[in-house]
Amino acid sequence: MKKKVTIYDVAEAADVSLATVSRVINGSNVVKPATRERVLETIKRLDFKPNQIARGLATSKTTTIAVVFPQSLFGHVKDMIGGIGDTGRTLDFNIIMYTTDELGLGNPIEEVIEKVIKSRADGVVLFNNNCIDKEIDLIKKYRIPAVVVGYKISDEDICSVYVDAKSIAYDMTKQFIEQGKKDICFVRATQNLVDLNDFAKGIEETFKDSGETLPEDYIVDVSNHYEESYPQLKEYFDTHKHDVVLTGYDKEAVAVVNAAIDHGINVPEDMQVVGMMDTSYATICRPPLTTIHVPVYDMGAIAIRLLTKILNHEEIDEAEVPMHYTFIKRDTTK
């Protein structure tokens, strides 16, 4: 069966935005003649049959912002909903949430972005995850204004709000090396609002700058889900023990603490543990978890404000906005 040609195919083939294709379909006079001819030629060549969605894309703004995030990031995103929702209401924008699954299989990002476009959202907020490069490519392809949270990037109609994961890792690792703690492990899950690859680079750079040897196999990859990461770590501690364990998220840090204690490893006397984000996991952990506080509410608020500036063609002072972080000392470090 021949695949049905969509407005997205026409926009890509003609190298124009979806709105431009729709304006041509609707006879708008704001499209340059050369562009109009290129779009019409493409429509004819691809045998595209316009539908109501294509026609509707030429209408005025919907004042709607789409927020797209993987389900496994909900623990992070829920703390941003306040900032996103409050700022959206203040600026009179509606917020629509979309989710993808962890591996992009059950609810692929391609389908989600298509839903975003069909909803006629004016712009989209994306969150750092292991499919972020594909997501960015898609929003560039369809020329959707966007703000990316947790991943440093800027481009035409794309801004970002992020935390400097490399600096966090560098500062923490340096502090522990100066204390004589050189057996440092990084427990890494696949998804987070901070760039975990940059986090790993920060650890590596600290050892290099300190003239110390980086521990072999210092990264331990675990599941995003506690019920899977805890048994993984419990088995890992059958044969391993470290001076310090750094993690990319508080949930992984709690799994580390519980698995270590179940092996008779005392925290923090035998092994120190540091989490990330300063979520409720940090305070319900026993002992209470030392962690890095990231202002997630503010990240959500700034993401919406940046996106509305793009949509309203306002001046943007900084397209890549770094957020401040704070080291919160509790009882899993000395």
Coordinates of C-alpha atoms in Angstrom, one line a residue:
M1 CA 0.0 0.0 0.0
K2 CA 1.3 3.4 -1.0
K3 CA 2.2 5.6 2.0
K4 CA 0.0 8.6 2.5
V5 CA 1.8 11.8 1.9
T6 CA 1.5 14.3 4.8
I7 CA 2.0 18.0 5.3
Y8 CA 5.3 17.1 7.1
D9 CA 6.6 15.3 4.0
V10 CA 5.8 18.4 1.9
A11 CA 7.5 20.8 4.4
E12 CA 10.6 18.6 4.5
A13 CA 10.8 18.2 0.7
A14 CA 10.3 21.9 0.1
D15 CA 12.6 22.9 2.9
V16 CA 10.0 25.2 4.5
S17 CA 8.0 25.3 7.8
L18 CA 4.7 23.6 8.3
A19 CA 3.1 27.0 8.6
T20 CA 4.4 28.1 5.2
V21 CA 2.9 25.0 3.5
S22 CA -0.4 25.7 5.2
R23 CA -0.3 29.4 4.1
V24 CA 0.3 28.3 0.5
I25 CA -2.6 25.9 0.8
N26 CA -4.9 28.6 2.2
G27 CA -3.9 31.2 -0.4
S28 CA -2.2 33.6 2.0
N29 CA -0.3 36.5 0.3
V30 CA 2.5 36.6 2.9
V31 CA 4.5 33.9 1.2
K32 CA 7.3 35.0 -1.2
P33 CA 6.5 34.0 -4.9
A34 CA 9.5 31.8 -5.3
T35 CA 8.7 30.0 -2.1
R36 CA 5.1 29.6 -3.1
E37 CA 6.1 28.1 -6.4
R38 CA 8.5 25.6 -4.7
V39 CA 5.8 24.5 -2.3
L40 CA 3.2 24.1 -5.1
E41 CA 5.6 22.2 -7.2
T42 CA 6.3 19.9 -4.2
I43 CA 2.6 19.4 -3.5
K44 CA 2.0 18.4 -7.1
R45 CA 5.1 16.2 -7.3
L46 CA 4.2 14.3 -4.1
D47 CA 0.5 14.2 -5.0
F48 CA -0.4 15.7 -1.6
K49 CA -4.0 16.0 -0.7
P50 CA -4.5 18.8 1.9
N51 CA -6.8 18.1 4.8
Q52 CA -8.3 20.2 7.6
I53 CA -5.3 19.9 9.8
A54 CA -3.0 21.3 7.1
R55 CA -5.5 24.1 6.5
G56 CA -5.8 24.8 10.2
L57 CA -2.1 25.3 10.7
A58 CA -2.3 28.6 8.9
T59 CA -4.5 30.2 11.5
S60 CA -3.3 32.4 14.3
K61 CA -1.5 31.3 17.4
T62 CA -3.1 28.8 19.8
T63 CA -1.3 30.2 22.9
T64 CA -0.5 26.5 23.7
I65 CA 2.8 25.1 24.8
A66 CA 3.5 21.3 24.6
V67 CA 5.7 19.7 27.3
V68 CA 7.3 16.4 26.2
F69 CA 9.1 14.1 28.6
P70 CA 9.9 10.4 29.1
Q71 CA 7.8 8.6 31.7
S72 CA 10.9 7.6 33.6
L73 CA 11.7 11.3 34.2
F74 CA 8.3 11.9 35.9
G75 CA 10.0 12.0 39.3
H76 CA 12.1 15.0 38.1
V77 CA 9.4 16.7 36.0
K78 CA 6.7 16.7 38.6
D79 CA 8.8 19.1 40.7
M80 CA 8.9 21.4 37.7
I81 CA 5.2 21.4 37.0
G82 CA 4.6 24.1 39.5
G83 CA 7.1 26.4 37.7
I84 CA 5.8 25.5 34.3
G85 CA 2.1 25.8 35.2
D86 CA 2.4 29.0 37.3
T87 CA 4.4 30.8 34.6
G88 CA 2.2 29.5 31.8
R89 CA -0.9 30.8 33.6
T90 CA 0.7 34.2 34.3
L91 CA 1.6 34.6 30.6
D92 CA -1.8 33.3 29.5
F93 CA -0.5 30.1 27.8
N94 CA -2.1 26.7 28.0
I95 CA 0.1 23.7 28.8
I96 CA -0.3 20.3 27.3
M97 CA 1.7 17.3 28.6
Y98 CA 2.9 14.5 26.4
T99 CA 5.0 11.4 27.5
T100 CA 7.3 9.0 25.8
D101 CA 8.5 5.7 27.2
E102 CA 12.1 5.2 28.3
L103 CA 13.3 3.5 25.1
G104 CA 11.1 5.3 22.6
L105 CA 9.3 2.0 21.7
G106 CA 5.8 2.0 23.1
N107 CA 5.2 5.7 22.5
P108 CA 7.9 6.8 20.0
I109 CA 9.0 10.4 20.0
E110 CA 8.2 10.7 16.3
E111 CA 4.5 10.0 17.1
V112 CA 4.5 12.3 20.0
I113 CA 6.0 15.2 17.9
E114 CA 3.4 14.5 15.3
K115 CA 0.7 14.9 18.0
V116 CA 2.3 18.1 19.1
I117 CA 2.1 19.5 15.6
K118 CA -1.5 18.4 15.0
S119 CA -2.5 20.0 18.3
R120 CA -1.1 23.3 16.7
A121 CA 1.0 24.0 19.8
D122 CA 3.0 27.1 19.3
G123 CA 6.2 25.7 20.9
V124 CA 7.5 22.8 22.9
V125 CA 9.6 22.1 26.0
L126 CA 11.8 19.1 25.9
F127 CA 13.7 17.4 28.7
N128 CA 17.2 15.9 28.6
N129 CA 17.1 12.1 28.1
N130 CA 18.8 9.4 26.2
C131 CA 16.8 10.3 23.0
I132 CA 17.3 14.0 23.2
D133 CA 19.4 14.3 20.0
K134 CA 16.7 12.6 18.0
E135 CA 14.1 14.9 19.6
I136 CA 16.1 18.0 18.7
D137 CA 16.5 16.8 15.2
L138 CA 12.7 16.4 14.9
I139 CA 11.8 19.8 16.2
K140 CA 14.4 21.3 13.9
K141 CA 13.0 19.4 11.0
Y142 CA 9.5 20.7 11.7
R143 CA 10.8 24.1 12.7
I144 CA 9.0 24.2 16.1
P145 CA 10.3 26.8 18.6
A146 CA 11.6 24.9 21.6
V147 CA 13.4 25.1 25.0
V148 CA 15.4 22.1 26.2
V149 CA 15.7 21.6 29.9
G150 CA 18.8 19.9 31.3
Y151 CA 20.9 20.0 28.0
K152 CA 23.0 22.9 26.9
I153 CA 22.1 23.9 23.3
S154 CA 21.1 27.0 21.4
D155 CA 20.1 27.4 17.7
E156 CA 17.5 29.2 15.7
D157 CA 14.4 29.3 17.8
I158 CA 15.9 26.9 20.3
C159 CA 17.1 27.9 23.8
S160 CA 18.0 25.8 26.9
V161 CA 18.0 25.8 30.7
Y162 CA 20.6 23.5 32.2
V163 CA 22.8 22.7 35.2
D164 CA 26.6 22.4 34.6
A165 CA 27.0 18.7 35.5
K166 CA 30.7 18.7 34.7
S167 CA 31.3 21.5 37.3
I168 CA 29.2 19.7 39.9
A169 CA 31.2 16.5 39.4
Y170 CA 34.5 18.3 39.3
D171 CA 33.9 20.2 42.6
M172 CA 32.6 17.1 44.5
T173 CA 35.4 14.8 43.2
K174 CA 38.1 17.4 44.0
Q175 CA 36.7 17.7 47.6
F176 CA 36.9 14.0 48.2
I177 CA 40.3 13.5 46.6
E178 CA 41.6 16.3 48.9
Q179 CA 40.3 14.2 51.8
G180 CA 42.3 11.3 50.6
K181 CA 39.3 9.5 49.2
K182 CA 40.4 8.3 45.8
D183 CA 38.3 5.1 45.2
I184 CA 35.3 6.9 43.7
C185 CA 32.4 5.3 41.9
F186 CA 29.7 6.9 39.7
V187 CA 26.3 5.1 39.7
R188 CA 24.6 6.2 36.5
A189 CA 21.0 5.6 35.3
T190 CA 20.0 6.2 31.7
Q191 CA 17.8 9.3 32.2
N192 CA 18.2 12.5 34.1
L193 CA 17.7 16.2 33.9
V194 CA 21.4 16.7 34.1
D195 CA 23.8 15.6 31.5
L196 CA 25.3 12.4 33.0
N197 CA 28.0 12.2 30.3
D198 CA 29.2 15.6 31.3
F199 CA 29.1 14.5 34.9
A200 CA 31.4 11.6 34.1
K201 CA 33.7 13.9 32.2
G202 CA 33.9 16.1 35.3
I203 CA 35.1 13.2 37.4
E204 CA 37.7 12.2 34.8
E205 CA 39.0 15.8 34.5
T206 CA 39.4 16.1 38.3
F207 CA 41.5 13.0 38.5
K208 CA 43.6 14.2 35.6
D209 CA 44.2 17.6 37.1
S210 CA 45.0 16.1 40.5
G211 CA 47.6 13.8 39.0
E212 CA 45.7 10.8 40.4
T213 CA 44.8 7.5 38.6
L214 CA 41.1 7.2 37.7
P215 CA 39.7 4.0 39.1
E216 CA 39.1 1.4 36.5
D217 CA 35.5 0.7 35.6
Y218 CA 34.4 3.6 37.9
I219 CA 31.0 3.9 36.2
V220 CA 28.3 1.5 37.2
D221 CA 25.2 1.7 35.0
V222 CA 21.8 0.8 36.6
S223 CA 18.2 0.9 35.9
N224 CA 16.1 4.1 36.4
H225 CA 13.7 2.0 38.5
Y226 CA 14.5 1.4 42.2
E227 CA 13.0 -2.1 42.1
E228 CA 15.6 -3.0 39.5
S229 CA 18.6 -0.9 40.6
Y230 CA 18.5 -2.1 44.2
P231 CA 19.1 -5.8 43.4
Q232 CA 21.7 -4.8 40.8
L233 CA 23.6 -2.8 43.4
K234 CA 23.1 -5.5 46.1
E235 CA 24.8 -8.0 43.7
Y236 CA 27.5 -5.4 42.8
F237 CA 28.4 -5.0 46.5
D238 CA 29.0 -8.7 46.8
T239 CA 32.4 -7.9 45.2
H240 CA 32.9 -4.2 45.5
K241 CA 33.2 -1.4 48.1
H242 CA 34.3 2.2 47.5
D243 CA 35.3 5.2 49.5
V244 CA 32.7 7.4 47.8
V245 CA 29.7 6.7 45.5
L246 CA 28.4 9.6 43.5
T247 CA 25.0 9.3 41.7
G248 CA 23.0 11.1 39.1
Y249 CA 19.8 11.1 41.1
D250 CA 18.6 10.7 44.7
K251 CA 16.6 7.5 43.9
E252 CA 19.8 5.8 42.7
A253 CA 21.6 7.1 45.8
V254 CA 18.9 5.6 48.1
A255 CA 19.3 2.2 46.3
V256 CA 23.1 2.5 46.9
V257 CA 22.6 3.3 50.6
N258 CA 20.1 0.4 51.2
A259 CA 22.2 -2.1 49.2
A260 CA 25.4 -1.1 51.0
I261 CA 23.8 -1.3 54.5
D262 CA 22.3 -4.8 53.7
H263 CA 25.9 -5.9 53.0
G264 CA 27.1 -4.6 56.3
I265 CA 28.8 -1.6 54.7
N266 CA 28.4 1.4 57.1
V267 CA 27.3 4.7 55.6
P268 CA 29.1 7.1 55.9
E269 CA 31.8 5.5 58.0
D270 CA 32.9 2.9 55.4
M271 CA 31.4 4.5 52.3
Q272 CA 30.1 8.0 51.6
V273 CA 27.2 8.5 49.2
V274 CA 26.0 11.6 47.4
G275 CA 22.7 12.1 45.5
M276 CA 21.5 14.6 43.0
M277 CA 18.4 16.9 42.8
D278 CA 17.4 17.1 46.5
T279 CA 14.1 15.4 46.1
S280 CA 11.9 13.8 48.7
Y281 CA 14.0 10.6 48.4
A282 CA 16.9 12.5 50.1
T283 CA 14.9 13.2 53.2
I284 CA 13.2 9.8 53.6
C285 CA 16.5 8.0 53.2
R286 CA 18.0 6.6 56.4
P287 CA 20.5 8.1 57.1
P288 CA 19.3 11.3 55.4
L289 CA 21.0 11.8 52.1
T290 CA 23.7 14.3 51.2
T291 CA 22.8 15.7 47.8
I292 CA 23.0 18.5 45.2
H293 CA 20.1 20.8 45.3
V294 CA 18.9 21.8 41.8
P295 CA 16.2 24.5 41.5
V296 CA 13.8 22.6 39.4
Y297 CA 10.8 24.9 39.9
D298 CA 12.9 27.8 38.6
M299 CA 14.1 25.7 35.7
G300 CA 10.5 25.1 34.7
A301 CA 9.5 28.7 35.1
I302 CA 12.5 30.0 33.1
A303 CA 11.9 27.4 30.3
I304 CA 8.4 28.7 29.8
R305 CA 9.5 32.3 29.9
L306 CA 12.2 31.7 27.3
L307 CA 9.8 29.9 25.0
T308 CA 7.3 32.7 25.2
K309 CA 10.0 35.2 24.3
I310 CA 10.8 33.2 21.2
L311 CA 7.2 33.0 20.3
N312 CA 6.6 36.8 20.9
H313 CA 9.9 37.7 19.1
E314 CA 11.2 39.4 22.2
E315 CA 14.9 40.0 22.8
I316 CA 16.6 37.1 24.6
D317 CA 19.7 38.1 26.6
E318 CA 21.0 34.5 27.1
A319 CA 19.9 31.6 25.0
E320 CA 21.7 29.0 27.2
V321 CA 20.7 29.7 30.8
P322 CA 22.9 28.0 33.5
M323 CA 21.2 27.3 36.9
H324 CA 22.9 27.6 40.3
Y325 CA 23.2 24.5 42.4
T326 CA 23.9 23.9 46.1
F327 CA 25.7 21.1 48.0
I328 CA 23.3 20.0 50.8
K329 CA 25.3 18.2 53.6
R330 CA 23.4 15.5 55.4
D331 CA 24.3 12.2 57.0
T332 CA 25.6 10.0 54.2
T333 CA 28.9 12.0 54.0
K334 CA 31.4 12.8 56.8

